[in-house]
Amino acid sequence: MNLLALALFGLLNSRTAFASDKTLLSEINKIFTVWSDATSCTAQSQSDVDPDPARVGCIQGLTQVQAGNKSSITVYWRGANMTGGATPSPEVAATLANVTKVTVKACFSALSTKDRKWRKKKDEIGKDKQCFKKLKEDETWPQDAHDASQVLSYTWEVADNTGKATYFFRVFGYDAQGNTIGYGDSDVLLEEPFTHGNMTIGTAEGTHGIGYWKVKGFDGLTSGVVTGVVILSILSWVLLISYFVYEHYIQKDD
């Protein structure tokens, strides 16, 4: 009985932990600039993968990442407006000064949540299903004495159980007490374009990092699986017909 009570207590605690962040997204500021190594693309439809000169904001098409074959995509983040001589607003700068840890999440695009209640966006962060997957949790940032211009990154190897959809990244910032105090999204750039490594981060044609990218769902229907299903289907009919013939004809004759 005691073991059962402990198990139920643990289950309730774990469920509470998953949805414990009652912070409203609408009540915190965007304090991070977030980008990826994907080609910039504002398109959200999974079909927009081929180049199209008539497609505004995504001429080159969505960058695609195949789930389940060790393909990956990298997300980067730093404090907003902390490069190229720009400075953040006093409010953003003050918030950034209090950030001690971050969590990185993958989020469905708005189009990929349509008619899917299990992906529904909610303002309360702990109940939000749009940004569903924690990729990196409680990462120390910044690591260099509160230097909000420090760029950190995380490379996500997309697992085979990741749903086919279009995505963007979201980074949350927490203070020393664990309160959620700010965030940033990779689907919008709120500062001037800038250079990182060999990439120009912006929204113009040929730039990288801003907008959406697509996960191609893992296809487990290999030729061997299909062949096995066909053979089993045929055998099931053969057994059914054989039983019918035996039951209605051979057994009666006996």
CSV table of C-alpha atoms in Angstrom, one decimal, residues 61-244:
chain,number,residue,atom,x,y,z
A,61,GLY,CA,12.4,26.6,-50.7
A,62,LEU,CA,12.3,25.1,-47.2
A,63,THR,CA,15.4,23.4,-45.9
A,64,GLN,CA,14.5,19.8,-45.2
A,65,VAL,CA,15.8,17.5,-42.4
A,66,GLN,CA,15.2,13.8,-42.7
A,67,ALA,CA,14.1,12.2,-39.4
A,68,GLY,CA,15.7,9.0,-38.4
A,69,ASN,CA,18.9,9.0,-40.4
A,70,LYS,CA,21.1,11.0,-38.1
A,71,SER,CA,20.4,14.3,-40.0
A,72,SER,CA,20.6,17.4,-37.9
A,73,ILE,CA,20.0,21.1,-37.7
A,74,THR,CA,21.8,23.6,-35.5
A,75,VAL,CA,20.2,26.4,-33.5
A,76,TYR,CA,22.1,29.5,-32.2
A,77,TRP,CA,21.2,32.2,-29.8
A,78,ARG,CA,22.6,35.4,-28.0
A,79,GLY,CA,21.2,38.5,-26.5
A,80,ALA,CA,19.1,40.6,-28.8
A,81,ASN,CA,20.8,43.6,-30.5
A,82,MET,CA,24.2,42.6,-29.1
A,83,THR,CA,26.3,42.9,-32.3
A,84,GLY,CA,27.2,45.4,-35.0
A,85,GLY,CA,27.3,48.4,-32.6
A,86,ALA,CA,23.6,48.0,-31.8
A,87,THR,CA,22.4,48.1,-28.2
A,88,PRO,CA,19.3,46.6,-26.7
A,89,SER,CA,16.7,48.7,-24.9
A,90,PRO,CA,17.3,49.3,-21.2
A,91,GLU,CA,14.5,47.0,-20.3
A,92,VAL,CA,15.9,44.1,-22.5
A,93,ALA,CA,19.4,44.8,-21.2
A,94,ALA,CA,18.3,44.6,-17.6
A,95,THR,CA,16.5,41.3,-18.2
A,96,LEU,CA,19.5,39.8,-20.1
A,97,ALA,CA,21.7,40.7,-17.1
A,98,ASN,CA,19.5,38.5,-14.9
A,99,VAL,CA,19.6,35.4,-17.2
A,100,THR,CA,21.5,32.5,-15.8
A,101,LYS,CA,20.1,29.5,-17.7
A,102,VAL,CA,18.3,28.8,-21.0
A,103,THR,CA,16.1,26.1,-22.4
A,104,VAL,CA,15.9,25.4,-26.1
A,105,LYS,CA,12.7,24.1,-27.7
A,106,ALA,CA,11.5,23.0,-31.1
A,107,CYS,CA,8.1,24.5,-32.1
A,108,PHE,CA,5.6,23.7,-34.8
A,109,SER,CA,4.8,26.5,-37.2
A,110,ALA,CA,1.3,28.0,-37.0
A,111,LEU,CA,0.2,26.1,-40.2
A,112,SER,CA,1.4,22.8,-38.7
A,113,THR,CA,-0.8,23.3,-35.7
A,114,LYS,CA,-4.0,23.8,-37.7
A,115,ASP,CA,-6.7,21.3,-36.9
A,116,ARG,CA,-4.3,19.5,-34.5
A,117,LYS,CA,-5.5,20.0,-31.0
A,118,TRP,CA,-2.5,18.1,-29.7
A,119,ARG,CA,-0.2,20.9,-31.1
A,120,LYS,CA,-2.4,23.8,-29.8
A,121,LYS,CA,-0.7,27.0,-28.9
A,122,LYS,CA,-1.4,28.3,-25.3
A,123,ASP,CA,-0.2,31.4,-23.7
A,124,GLU,CA,0.6,29.6,-20.4
A,125,ILE,CA,4.1,28.2,-21.2
A,126,GLY,CA,3.6,25.0,-19.1
A,127,LYS,CA,0.5,24.1,-21.1
A,128,ASP,CA,1.7,25.2,-24.5
A,129,LYS,CA,1.8,22.3,-27.0
A,130,GLN,CA,3.1,24.3,-30.0
A,131,CYS,CA,6.6,24.4,-28.5
A,132,PHE,CA,6.5,20.8,-27.5
A,133,LYS,CA,10.0,19.4,-27.4
A,134,LYS,CA,12.8,20.4,-25.1
A,135,LEU,CA,16.1,20.0,-26.9
A,136,LYS,CA,18.5,21.5,-24.3
A,137,GLU,CA,17.4,22.2,-20.8
A,138,ASP,CA,19.0,24.4,-18.1
A,139,GLU,CA,21.9,25.3,-20.2
A,140,THR,CA,24.2,27.8,-18.4
A,141,TRP,CA,24.1,31.1,-20.4
A,142,PRO,CA,26.0,33.3,-20.7
A,143,GLN,CA,29.2,31.4,-19.8
A,144,ASP,CA,31.4,34.4,-19.9
A,145,ALA,CA,30.7,36.8,-17.0
A,146,HIS,CA,27.3,38.1,-18.1
A,147,ASP,CA,28.4,38.8,-21.7
A,148,ALA,CA,25.0,38.8,-23.4
A,149,SER,CA,26.7,38.9,-26.8
A,150,GLN,CA,28.0,35.4,-26.3
A,151,VAL,CA,26.7,33.0,-29.0
A,152,LEU,CA,25.9,29.5,-27.9
A,153,SER,CA,24.5,26.7,-30.1
A,154,TYR,CA,23.0,23.3,-30.0
A,155,THR,CA,22.9,20.7,-32.8
A,156,TRP,CA,19.7,18.6,-32.8
A,157,GLU,CA,19.9,15.2,-34.4
A,158,VAL,CA,16.3,14.7,-35.5
A,159,ALA,CA,14.9,11.4,-34.1
A,160,ASP,CA,12.8,9.0,-36.2
A,161,ASN,CA,9.7,9.7,-34.1
A,162,THR,CA,9.7,13.4,-34.9
A,163,GLY,CA,6.5,14.4,-36.6
A,164,LYS,CA,6.5,15.6,-40.2
A,165,ALA,CA,5.9,19.3,-40.1
A,166,THR,CA,7.5,22.8,-40.5
A,167,TYR,CA,9.3,24.1,-37.4
A,168,PHE,CA,11.1,27.0,-35.8
A,169,PHE,CA,13.1,27.3,-32.6
A,170,ARG,CA,12.4,29.1,-29.3
A,171,VAL,CA,14.8,29.8,-26.5
A,172,PHE,CA,13.6,30.7,-22.9
A,173,GLY,CA,15.7,32.5,-20.4
A,174,TYR,CA,15.5,32.0,-16.6
A,175,ASP,CA,16.9,33.9,-13.6
A,176,ALA,CA,18.7,32.5,-10.7
A,177,GLN,CA,15.4,31.6,-9.0
A,178,GLY,CA,14.2,29.6,-12.0
A,179,ASN,CA,11.6,32.2,-13.1
A,180,THR,CA,11.0,32.5,-16.9
A,181,ILE,CA,11.9,36.1,-17.7
A,182,GLY,CA,12.3,36.2,-21.5
A,183,TYR,CA,12.5,34.3,-24.7
A,184,GLY,CA,13.4,34.5,-28.4
A,185,ASP,CA,12.1,32.9,-31.6
A,186,SER,CA,13.9,31.9,-34.8
A,187,ASP,CA,11.0,32.7,-37.1
A,188,VAL,CA,11.5,36.5,-36.8
A,189,LEU,CA,14.5,38.8,-36.8
A,190,LEU,CA,14.0,41.9,-34.7
A,191,GLU,CA,17.3,43.6,-35.5
A,192,GLU,CA,19.4,44.4,-38.6
A,193,PRO,CA,21.0,41.5,-40.5
A,194,PHE,CA,24.4,40.3,-39.3
A,195,THR,CA,27.1,37.8,-40.1
A,196,HIS,CA,27.9,34.7,-38.1
A,197,GLY,CA,30.7,32.5,-39.4
A,198,ASN,CA,30.1,32.1,-43.1
A,199,MET,CA,26.4,32.9,-42.9
A,200,THR,CA,24.5,36.1,-43.3
A,201,ILE,CA,21.6,36.1,-40.9
A,202,GLY,CA,18.6,37.9,-42.3
A,203,THR,CA,15.4,37.5,-44.2
A,204,ALA,CA,16.6,38.4,-47.7
A,205,GLU,CA,17.1,35.9,-50.5
A,206,GLY,CA,20.3,33.9,-50.0
A,207,THR,CA,20.5,34.5,-46.2
A,208,HIS,CA,20.2,32.0,-43.4
A,209,GLY,CA,18.7,31.4,-40.0
A,210,ILE,CA,15.3,33.1,-39.9
A,211,GLY,CA,11.9,31.5,-40.6
A,212,TYR,CA,10.9,27.9,-40.9
A,213,TRP,CA,12.4,24.5,-41.9
A,214,LYS,CA,10.8,21.1,-42.6
A,215,VAL,CA,11.2,17.7,-40.9
A,216,LYS,CA,10.6,14.9,-43.4
A,217,GLY,CA,9.0,12.1,-41.4
A,218,PHE,CA,10.8,8.8,-41.1
A,219,ASP,CA,9.3,6.2,-43.5
A,220,GLY,CA,9.4,2.8,-41.9
A,221,LEU,CA,7.6,1.1,-44.8
A,222,THR,CA,10.6,-0.5,-46.4
A,223,SER,CA,10.2,-3.0,-49.3
A,224,GLY,CA,10.8,-5.9,-46.8
A,225,VAL,CA,8.0,-4.7,-44.5
A,226,VAL,CA,5.6,-4.3,-47.5
A,227,THR,CA,6.5,-7.8,-48.8
A,228,GLY,CA,5.9,-9.3,-45.3
A,229,VAL,CA,2.5,-7.7,-45.0
A,230,VAL,CA,1.4,-8.9,-48.4
A,231,ILE,CA,2.5,-12.5,-47.7
A,232,LEU,CA,0.8,-12.5,-44.3
A,233,SER,CA,-2.4,-11.1,-45.9
A,234,ILE,CA,-2.4,-13.9,-48.5
A,235,LEU,CA,-1.7,-16.6,-45.9
A,236,SER,CA,-4.6,-15.3,-43.7
A,237,TRP,CA,-7.0,-15.6,-46.6
A,238,VAL,CA,-5.7,-19.1,-47.5
A,239,LEU,CA,-6.2,-20.2,-43.9
A,240,LEU,CA,-9.6,-18.8,-43.7
A,241,ILE,CA,-10.8,-20.4,-46.9
A,242,SER,CA,-9.2,-23.7,-45.9
A,243,TYR,CA,-11.0,-23.7,-42.6
A,244,PHE,CA,-14.3,-22.8,-44.3
